[in-house]
PDB file of C-alpha atoms and ligand atoms in Angstrom:
ATOM      1  CA  UNK L   1     -26.639 -33.483 -50.273  1.00  0.00           C
ATOM      2  CA  UNK L   2     -25.265 -35.221 -47.369  1.00  0.00           C
ATOM      3  CA  UNK L   3     -21.417 -35.757 -47.771  1.00  0.00           C
ATOM      4  CA  UNK L   4     -18.633 -37.356 -45.456  1.00  0.00           C
ATOM      5  CA  UNK L   5     -15.400 -35.800 -45.691  1.00  0.00           C
ATOM      6  CA  UNK L   6     -12.799 -38.274 -44.675  1.00  0.00           C
ATOM      7  CA  UNK L   7      -8.735 -38.353 -44.143  1.00  0.00           C
ATOM      8  CA  UNK L   8      -6.284 -38.129 -41.546  1.00  0.00           C
ATOM      9  CA  UNK L   9      -5.692 -35.258 -39.421  1.00  0.00           C
ATOM     10  CA  UNK L  10      -4.199 -32.639 -41.311  1.00  0.00           C
ATOM     11  CA  UNK L  11      -5.262 -33.726 -44.493  1.00  0.00           C
ATOM     12  CA  UNK L  12      -6.946 -30.516 -44.949  1.00  0.00           C
ATOM     13  CA  UNK L  13     -10.505 -31.331 -44.065  1.00  0.00           C
ATOM     14  CA  UNK L  14     -11.239 -28.271 -42.181  1.00  0.00           C
ATOM     15  CA  UNK L  15      -9.800 -26.014 -45.122  1.00  0.00           C
ATOM     16  CA  UNK L  16     -11.990 -28.117 -47.780  1.00  0.00           C
ATOM     17  CA  UNK L  17     -14.921 -28.088 -45.547  1.00  0.00           C
ATOM     18  CA  UNK L  18     -15.001 -24.045 -45.708  1.00  0.00           C
ATOM     19  CA  UNK L  19     -14.606 -24.049 -49.330  1.00  0.00           C
ATOM     20  CA  UNK L  20     -17.342 -26.670 -49.966  1.00  0.00           C
ATOM     21  CA  UNK L  21     -19.937 -25.073 -47.631  1.00  0.00           C
ATOM     22  CA  UNK L  22     -19.548 -21.671 -49.407  1.00  0.00           C
ATOM     23  CA  UNK L  23     -19.923 -23.232 -52.689  1.00  0.00           C
ATOM     24  CA  UNK L  24     -22.843 -25.497 -52.289  1.00  0.00           C
ATOM     25  CA  UNK L  25     -24.850 -24.165 -49.156  1.00  0.00           C
ATOM     26  CA  UNK L  26     -24.196 -27.133 -46.751  1.00  0.00           C
ATOM     27  CA  UNK L  27     -24.448 -26.940 -43.263  1.00  0.00           C
ATOM     28  CA  UNK L  28     -20.745 -27.818 -42.220  1.00  0.00           C
ATOM     29  CA  UNK L  29     -20.727 -30.177 -39.027  1.00  0.00           C
ATOM     30  CA  UNK L  30     -17.185 -30.500 -37.550  1.00  0.00           C
ATOM     31  CA  UNK L  31     -17.480 -32.893 -34.577  1.00  0.00           C
ATOM     32  CA  UNK L  32     -14.039 -31.565 -33.291  1.00  0.00           C
ATOM     33  CA  UNK L  33     -15.141 -27.928 -33.589  1.00  0.00           C
ATOM     34  CA  UNK L  34     -18.291 -28.765 -31.526  1.00  0.00           C
ATOM     35  CA  UNK L  35     -16.189 -30.381 -28.996  1.00  0.00           C
ATOM     36  CA  UNK L  36     -13.946 -27.687 -28.582  1.00  0.00           C
ATOM     37  CA  UNK L  37     -16.738 -25.174 -28.329  1.00  0.00           C
ATOM     38  CA  UNK L  38     -18.348 -27.294 -25.750  1.00  0.00           C
ATOM     39  CA  UNK L  39     -14.827 -27.246 -23.820  1.00  0.00           C
ATOM     40  CA  UNK L  40     -14.617 -23.670 -24.199  1.00  0.00           C
ATOM     41  CA  UNK L  41     -18.103 -22.938 -22.325  1.00  0.00           C
ATOM     42  CA  UNK L  42     -17.065 -25.580 -19.768  1.00  0.00           C
ATOM     43  CA  UNK L  43     -20.229 -27.512 -20.318  1.00  0.00           C
ATOM     44  CA  UNK L  44     -20.654 -31.382 -18.845  1.00  0.00           C
ATOM     45  CA  UNK L  45     -20.091 -32.727 -22.277  1.00  0.00           C
ATOM     46  CA  UNK L  46     -16.716 -30.811 -22.848  1.00  0.00           C
ATOM     47  CA  UNK L  47     -15.632 -31.844 -19.512  1.00  0.00           C
ATOM     48  CA  UNK L  48     -16.299 -35.337 -20.230  1.00  0.00           C
ATOM     49  CA  UNK L  49     -14.315 -35.183 -23.751  1.00  0.00           C
ATOM     50  CA  UNK L  50     -11.465 -33.136 -22.420  1.00  0.00           C
ATOM     51  CA  UNK L  51      -8.894 -35.714 -21.352  1.00  0.00           C
ATOM     52  CA  UNK L  52      -9.519 -38.049 -24.634  1.00  0.00           C
ATOM     53  CA  UNK L  53      -9.200 -35.051 -26.748  1.00  0.00           C
ATOM     54  CA  UNK L  54      -5.791 -34.087 -25.098  1.00  0.00           C
ATOM     55  CA  UNK L  55      -4.129 -37.499 -25.399  1.00  0.00           C
ATOM     56  CA  UNK L  56      -5.072 -37.795 -29.064  1.00  0.00           C
ATOM     57  CA  UNK L  57      -7.521 -40.666 -28.359  1.00  0.00           C
ATOM     58  CA  UNK L  58     -11.177 -40.625 -29.402  1.00  0.00           C
ATOM     59  CA  UNK L  59     -14.196 -39.493 -27.185  1.00  0.00           C
ATOM     60  CA  UNK L  60     -16.485 -42.463 -26.567  1.00  0.00           C
ATOM     61  CA  UNK L  61     -18.690 -43.346 -29.162  1.00  0.00           C
ATOM     62  CA  UNK L  62     -22.066 -43.121 -27.448  1.00  0.00           C
ATOM     63  CA  UNK L  63     -21.248 -39.310 -26.250  1.00  0.00           C
ATOM     64  CA  UNK L  64     -20.296 -38.537 -29.967  1.00  0.00           C
ATOM     65  CA  UNK L  65     -23.383 -40.263 -31.691  1.00  0.00           C
ATOM     66  CA  UNK L  66     -25.761 -38.553 -29.292  1.00  0.00           C
ATOM     67  CA  UNK L  67     -23.956 -35.167 -30.096  1.00  0.00           C
ATOM     68  CA  UNK L  68     -23.759 -35.088 -33.932  1.00  0.00           C
ATOM     69  CA  UNK L  69     -27.047 -36.941 -34.527  1.00  0.00           C
ATOM     70  CA  UNK L  70     -28.683 -33.904 -32.860  1.00  0.00           C
ATOM     71  CA  UNK L  71     -26.339 -31.685 -34.671  1.00  0.00           C
ATOM     72  CA  UNK L  72     -27.728 -33.089 -37.975  1.00  0.00           C
ATOM     73  CA  UNK L  73     -31.540 -32.650 -37.051  1.00  0.00           C
ATOM     74  CA  UNK L  74     -30.518 -28.996 -37.277  1.00  0.00           C
ATOM     75  CA  UNK L  75     -29.568 -29.077 -41.148  1.00  0.00           C
ATOM     76  CA  UNK L  76     -31.210 -27.191 -43.734  1.00  0.00           C
ATOM     77  CA  UNK L  77     -32.832 -28.954 -47.022  1.00  0.00           C
ATOM     78  CA  UNK L  78     -29.556 -28.290 -48.868  1.00  0.00           C
ATOM     79  CA  UNK L  79     -27.927 -30.905 -46.590  1.00  0.00           C
ATOM     80  CA  UNK L  80     -24.807 -31.140 -44.522  1.00  0.00           C
ATOM     81  CA  UNK L  81     -21.052 -31.538 -44.861  1.00  0.00           C
ATOM     82  CA  UNK L  82     -19.647 -34.249 -41.910  1.00  0.00           C
ATOM     83  CA  UNK L  83     -16.157 -33.305 -40.833  1.00  0.00           C
ATOM     84  CA  UNK L  84     -14.446 -35.791 -38.360  1.00  0.00           C
ATOM     85  CA  UNK L  85     -17.591 -37.815 -37.831  1.00  0.00           C
ATOM     86  CA  UNK L  86     -18.036 -40.713 -38.344  1.00  0.00           C
ATOM     87  CA  UNK L  87     -14.535 -41.674 -36.738  1.00  0.00           C
ATOM     88  CA  UNK L  88     -15.376 -45.445 -36.189  1.00  0.00           C
ATOM     89  CA  UNK L  89     -17.253 -48.238 -37.962  1.00  0.00           C
ATOM     90  CA  UNK L  90     -19.764 -48.401 -35.022  1.00  0.00           C
ATOM     91  CA  UNK L  91     -20.261 -44.447 -35.567  1.00  0.00           C
ATOM     92  CA  UNK L  92     -20.739 -44.876 -39.174  1.00  0.00           C
ATOM     93  CA  UNK L  93     -23.488 -47.604 -38.322  1.00  0.00           C
ATOM     94  CA  UNK L  94     -25.282 -45.776 -35.979  1.00  0.00           C
ATOM     95  CA  UNK L  95     -25.179 -42.907 -38.339  1.00  0.00           C
ATOM     96  CA  UNK L  96     -26.969 -44.745 -41.243  1.00  0.00           C
ATOM     97  CA  UNK L  97     -29.565 -46.199 -38.846  1.00  0.00           C
ATOM     98  CA  UNK L  98     -30.505 -42.458 -37.522  1.00  0.00           C
ATOM     99  CA  UNK L  99     -30.295 -41.380 -41.039  1.00  0.00           C
ATOM    100  CA  UNK L 100     -32.397 -44.317 -42.468  1.00  0.00           C
ATOM    101  CA  UNK L 101     -34.865 -43.731 -39.405  1.00  0.00           C
ATOM    102  CA  UNK L 102     -35.619 -40.116 -41.132  1.00  0.00           C
ATOM    103  CA  UNK L 103     -35.723 -41.774 -44.621  1.00  0.00           C
ATOM    104  CA  UNK L 104     -32.371 -40.285 -45.353  1.00  0.00           C
ATOM    105  CA  UNK L 105     -29.044 -41.405 -46.511  1.00  0.00           C
ATOM    106  CA  UNK L 106     -25.224 -40.293 -47.214  1.00  0.00           C
ATOM    107  CA  UNK L 107     -24.743 -39.338 -50.630  1.00  0.00           C
ATOM    108  CA  UNK L 108     -21.155 -40.048 -51.099  1.00  0.00           C
ATOM    109  CA  UNK L 109     -17.627 -39.923 -49.196  1.00  0.00           C
ATOM    110  CA  UNK L 110     -14.986 -37.668 -50.209  1.00  0.00           C
ATOM    111  CA  UNK L 111     -11.691 -39.341 -49.035  1.00  0.00           C
ATOM    112  CA  UNK L 112      -8.547 -37.019 -48.621  1.00  0.00           C
ATOM    113  CA  UNK L 113      -5.448 -39.101 -49.150  1.00  0.00           C
ATOM    114  CA  UNK L 114      -2.135 -37.750 -47.729  1.00  0.00           C
ATOM    115  CA  UNK L 115       0.837 -39.684 -46.184  1.00  0.00           C
ATOM    116  CA  UNK L 116       1.653 -39.563 -42.568  1.00  0.00           C
ATOM    117  CA  UNK L 117       5.137 -37.486 -43.012  1.00  0.00           C
ATOM    118  CA  UNK L 118       3.102 -34.810 -44.575  1.00  0.00           C
ATOM    119  CA  UNK L 119       0.357 -34.276 -42.187  1.00  0.00           C
ATOM    120  CA  UNK L 120       2.592 -34.670 -39.056  1.00  0.00           C
ATOM    121  CA  UNK L 121       4.651 -31.572 -40.572  1.00  0.00           C
ATOM    122  CA  UNK L 122       1.268 -29.706 -41.806  1.00  0.00           C
ATOM    123  CA  UNK L 123      -0.179 -30.198 -38.045  1.00  0.00           C
ATOM    124  CA  UNK L 124       2.861 -29.398 -35.786  1.00  0.00           C
ATOM    125  CA  UNK L 125       3.327 -26.161 -37.849  1.00  0.00           C
ATOM    126  CA  UNK L 126      -0.384 -25.304 -37.596  1.00  0.00           C
ATOM    127  CA  UNK L 127      -1.415 -22.119 -35.468  1.00  0.00           C
ATOM    128  CA  UNK L 128      -4.717 -20.235 -35.017  1.00  0.00           C
ATOM    129  CA  UNK L 129      -6.619 -17.413 -33.711  1.00  0.00           C
ATOM    130  CA  UNK L 130      -8.696 -18.068 -30.405  1.00  0.00           C
ATOM    131  CA  UNK L 131     -10.646 -15.486 -31.430  1.00  0.00           C
ATOM    132  CA  UNK L 132     -11.975 -15.725 -35.037  1.00  0.00           C
ATOM    133  CA  UNK L 133     -10.472 -19.522 -35.782  1.00  0.00           C
ATOM    134  CA  UNK L 134      -8.304 -18.388 -38.646  1.00  0.00           C
ATOM    135  CA  UNK L 135      -5.906 -21.116 -39.388  1.00  0.00           C
ATOM    136  CA  UNK L 136      -2.006 -20.425 -40.454  1.00  0.00           C
ATOM    137  CA  UNK L 137       1.234 -22.348 -40.823  1.00  0.00           C
ATOM    138  CA  UNK L 138       4.585 -21.450 -39.560  1.00  0.00           C
ATOM    139  CA  UNK L 139       6.287 -22.181 -42.901  1.00  0.00           C
ATOM    140  CA  UNK L 140       3.443 -22.426 -45.376  1.00  0.00           C
ATOM    141  CA  UNK L 141       0.610 -19.935 -44.587  1.00  0.00           C
ATOM    142  CA  UNK L 142       2.208 -17.302 -42.439  1.00  0.00           C
ATOM    143  CA  UNK L 143       0.143 -14.110 -41.202  1.00  0.00           C
ATOM    144  CA  UNK L 144       1.813 -10.790 -41.879  1.00  0.00           C
ATOM    145  CA  UNK L 145       3.273 -10.228 -38.544  1.00  0.00           C
ATOM    146  CA  UNK L 146       4.822 -13.350 -37.034  1.00  0.00           C
ATOM    147  CA  UNK L 147       2.343 -15.038 -34.300  1.00  0.00           C
ATOM    148  CA  UNK L 148      -0.261 -12.588 -34.721  1.00  0.00           C
ATOM    149  CA  UNK L 149      -3.757 -13.114 -36.518  1.00  0.00           C
ATOM    150  CA  UNK L 150      -4.148 -10.842 -39.516  1.00  0.00           C
ATOM    151  CA  UNK L 151      -8.039 -10.299 -38.847  1.00  0.00           C
ATOM    152  CA  UNK L 152      -7.914  -9.053 -35.229  1.00  0.00           C
ATOM    153  CA  UNK L 153      -4.189  -8.683 -33.814  1.00  0.00           C
ATOM    154  CA  UNK L 154      -4.640 -11.489 -31.386  1.00  0.00           C
ATOM    155  CA  UNK L 155      -1.678 -13.551 -30.578  1.00  0.00           C
ATOM    156  CA  UNK L 156      -1.969 -17.012 -32.718  1.00  0.00           C
ATOM    157  CA  UNK L 157      -1.965 -20.419 -30.591  1.00  0.00           C
ATOM    158  CA  UNK L 158      -1.127 -23.787 -31.026  1.00  0.00           C
ATOM    159  CA  UNK L 159      -4.104 -26.410 -30.492  1.00  0.00           C
ATOM    160  CA  UNK L 160      -3.080 -28.453 -27.318  1.00  0.00           C
ATOM    161  CA  UNK L 161      -3.403 -31.607 -29.325  1.00  0.00           C
ATOM    162  CA  UNK L 162      -1.026 -30.457 -32.299  1.00  0.00           C
ATOM    163  CA  UNK L 163       1.997 -30.968 -30.517  1.00  0.00           C
ATOM    164  CA  UNK L 164       4.438 -33.762 -31.868  1.00  0.00           C
ATOM    165  CA  UNK L 165       3.652 -36.613 -29.231  1.00  0.00           C
ATOM    166  CA  UNK L 166       0.028 -36.016 -29.435  1.00  0.00           C
ATOM    167  CA  UNK L 167      -0.062 -36.043 -33.138  1.00  0.00           C
ATOM    168  CA  UNK L 168       1.664 -39.395 -33.397  1.00  0.00           C
ATOM    169  CA  UNK L 169      -1.062 -40.485 -31.438  1.00  0.00           C
ATOM    170  CA  UNK L 170      -3.962 -38.949 -33.472  1.00  0.00           C
ATOM    171  CA  UNK L 171      -2.488 -40.595 -36.550  1.00  0.00           C
ATOM    172  CA  UNK L 172      -1.892 -44.179 -34.698  1.00  0.00           C
ATOM    173  CA  UNK L 173      -5.771 -43.641 -33.673  1.00  0.00           C
ATOM    174  CA  UNK L 174      -6.966 -42.692 -37.022  1.00  0.00           C
ATOM    175  CA  UNK L 175      -5.177 -45.883 -38.895  1.00  0.00           C
ATOM    176  CA  UNK L 176      -6.570 -48.077 -36.236  1.00  0.00           C
ATOM    177  CA  UNK L 177      -9.906 -46.870 -35.924  1.00  0.00           C
ATOM    178  CA  UNK L 178     -10.940 -44.396 -38.539  1.00  0.00           C
ATOM    179  CA  UNK L 179      -9.240 -46.057 -41.682  1.00  0.00           C
ATOM    180  CA  UNK L 180     -11.688 -49.089 -41.738  1.00  0.00           C
ATOM    181  CA  UNK L 181     -14.433 -46.656 -42.326  1.00  0.00           C
ATOM    182  CA  UNK L 182     -12.952 -46.050 -45.654  1.00  0.00           C
ATOM    183  CA  UNK L 183     -13.814 -50.039 -46.538  1.00  0.00           C
ATOM    184  CA  UNK L 184     -17.145 -49.769 -44.565  1.00  0.00           C
ATOM    185  CA  UNK L 185     -18.197 -46.871 -47.190  1.00  0.00           C
ATOM    186  CA  UNK L 186     -16.990 -48.913 -49.947  1.00  0.00           C
ATOM    187  CA  UNK L 187     -19.083 -51.610 -49.402  1.00  0.00           C
ATOM    188  CA  UNK L 188     -22.227 -49.890 -48.169  1.00  0.00           C
ATOM    189  CA  UNK L 189     -21.940 -46.238 -50.349  1.00  0.00           C
ATOM    190  CA  UNK L 190     -19.756 -44.477 -52.545  1.00  0.00           C
ATOM    191  CA  UNK L 191     -16.116 -43.263 -51.967  1.00  0.00           C
ATOM    192  CA  UNK L 192     -14.166 -40.972 -54.393  1.00  0.00           C
ATOM    193  CA  UNK L 193     -10.470 -40.731 -53.293  1.00  0.00           C
ATOM    194  CA  UNK L 194      -8.751 -37.472 -53.615  1.00  0.00           C
ATOM    195  CA  UNK L 195      -4.946 -36.855 -53.677  1.00  0.00           C
ATOM    196  CA  UNK L 196      -4.756 -34.088 -51.100  1.00  0.00           C
ATOM    197  CA  UNK L 197      -0.802 -34.104 -51.339  1.00  0.00           C
ATOM    198  CA  UNK L 198      -0.942 -30.866 -53.117  1.00  0.00           C
ATOM    199  CA  UNK L 199      -1.884 -27.196 -52.729  1.00  0.00           C
ATOM    200  CA  UNK L 200      -5.138 -26.545 -51.115  1.00  0.00           C
ATOM    201  CA  UNK L 201      -6.635 -24.579 -54.096  1.00  0.00           C
ATOM    202  CA  UNK L 202      -5.868 -27.480 -56.121  1.00  0.00           C
ATOM    203  CA  UNK L 203      -7.509 -29.626 -53.911  1.00  0.00           C
ATOM    204  CA  UNK L 204     -10.553 -27.498 -53.904  1.00  0.00           C
ATOM    205  CA  UNK L 205     -10.787 -27.647 -57.754  1.00  0.00           C
ATOM    206  CA  UNK L 206     -10.557 -31.450 -57.580  1.00  0.00           C
ATOM    207  CA  UNK L 207     -13.339 -31.679 -55.267  1.00  0.00           C
ATOM    208  CA  UNK L 208     -15.685 -29.167 -56.686  1.00  0.00           C
ATOM    209  CA  UNK L 209     -14.913 -30.957 -60.476  1.00  0.00           C
ATOM    210  CA  UNK L 210     -16.095 -34.059 -58.853  1.00  0.00           C
ATOM    211  CA  UNK L 211     -19.063 -32.377 -56.844  1.00  0.00           C
ATOM    212  CA  UNK L 212     -20.113 -30.589 -60.080  1.00  0.00           C
ATOM    213  CA  UNK L 213     -20.165 -33.811 -62.063  1.00  0.00           C
ATOM    214  CA  UNK L 214     -22.323 -35.560 -59.422  1.00  0.00           C
ATOM    215  CA  UNK L 215     -24.817 -32.664 -59.202  1.00  0.00           C
ATOM    216  CA  UNK L 216     -25.490 -32.919 -62.801  1.00  0.00           C
ATOM    217  CA  UNK L 217     -25.870 -36.625 -62.815  1.00  0.00           C
TER     218      UNK L 217
HETATM  219  P1  AMP K 301     -10.486 -32.971 -35.105  1.00  0.00           P
HETATM  220  O1  AMP K 301     -10.606 -31.393 -34.570  1.00  0.00           O
HETATM  221  O2  AMP K 301     -11.629 -33.379 -35.736  1.00  0.00           O
HETATM  222  O3  AMP K 301      -9.378 -33.483 -35.289  1.00  0.00           O
HETATM  223  O4  AMP K 301     -10.768 -33.410 -33.818  1.00  0.00           O
HETATM  224  C1  AMP K 301     -10.067 -33.347 -32.178  1.00  0.00           C
HETATM  225  C2  AMP K 301     -10.498 -34.411 -31.383  1.00  0.00           C
HETATM  226  O5  AMP K 301     -11.659 -34.423 -30.960  1.00  0.00           O
HETATM  227  C3  AMP K 301      -9.950 -35.924 -31.835  1.00  0.00           C
HETATM  228  O6  AMP K 301      -8.635 -36.164 -31.400  1.00  0.00           O
HETATM  229  C4  AMP K 301     -10.900 -36.640 -30.678  1.00  0.00           C
HETATM  230  O7  AMP K 301     -10.161 -36.777 -29.172  1.00  0.00           O
HETATM  231  C5  AMP K 301     -12.009 -35.968 -30.657  1.00  0.00           C
HETATM  232  N1  AMP K 301     -13.167 -36.137 -31.691  1.00  0.00           N
HETATM  233  C6  AMP K 301     -13.520 -35.384 -32.767  1.00  0.00           C
HETATM  234  N2  AMP K 301     -14.374 -36.358 -33.473  1.00  0.00           N
HETATM  235  C7  AMP K 301     -14.714 -37.231 -32.981  1.00  0.00           C
HETATM  236  C8  AMP K 301     -15.384 -38.544 -33.125  1.00  0.00           C
HETATM  237  N3  AMP K 301     -15.852 -38.469 -34.239  1.00  0.00           N
HETATM  238  N4  AMP K 301     -15.222 -39.743 -32.333  1.00  0.00           N
HETATM  239  C9  AMP K 301     -14.426 -39.466 -31.322  1.00  0.00           C
HETATM  240  N5  AMP K 301     -13.906 -38.355 -30.943  1.00  0.00           N
HETATM  241  C10 AMP K 301     -13.834 -37.364 -31.814  1.00  0.00           C
END
């Protein structure tokens, strides 16, 4: 299966991707995670991406397309789940071309729908462990000891782009540049809309229900 998970920042893509890859054995390819790794390692790509990421804007298409088409080549036969990529219509067109060159295509797109007020609250309350990557929320998913990761006792941090100003910009960028992708895929493929303004476990069940039905057909 080759799937894209679409949704605004904070729609729960990361959480649901973890659920999906465990259940269906797909490779999770998150453009944001790959970029953050590149930054942490101080690579040239990471340095180029830094200022765009910190302002909440998008990293230029040519950088992202090269990075992600390379990552996709390492996917297992079971397939992959794209998270955060594509994010512009141009990226989607280039992805489709690259897949077609290898006689592949995207099977379907899952579109997580949540309104802006909800995601803004979710993201600004998000805290993560710099060591193991576990994600918490200051109200909805508290660690056992405030500000400390349950897994390894490391102090939790806020992603630099999870602050209110940057989040407002990320949402603006999403509506202007990424939302048109939904129409692109409605015209060129199959999109399943899912109401993601619910508890994560409920969203997971909705996704599994949909995917199990698709696997059976
Ligand atoms: P994310 O973790 O998916 O929210 O991504 C964090 C940041 O990485 C975004 O705000 C962008 O600056 C950058 N980024 C991630 N994926 C892409 C993409 N497909 N195109 C351009 N920029 C991206």
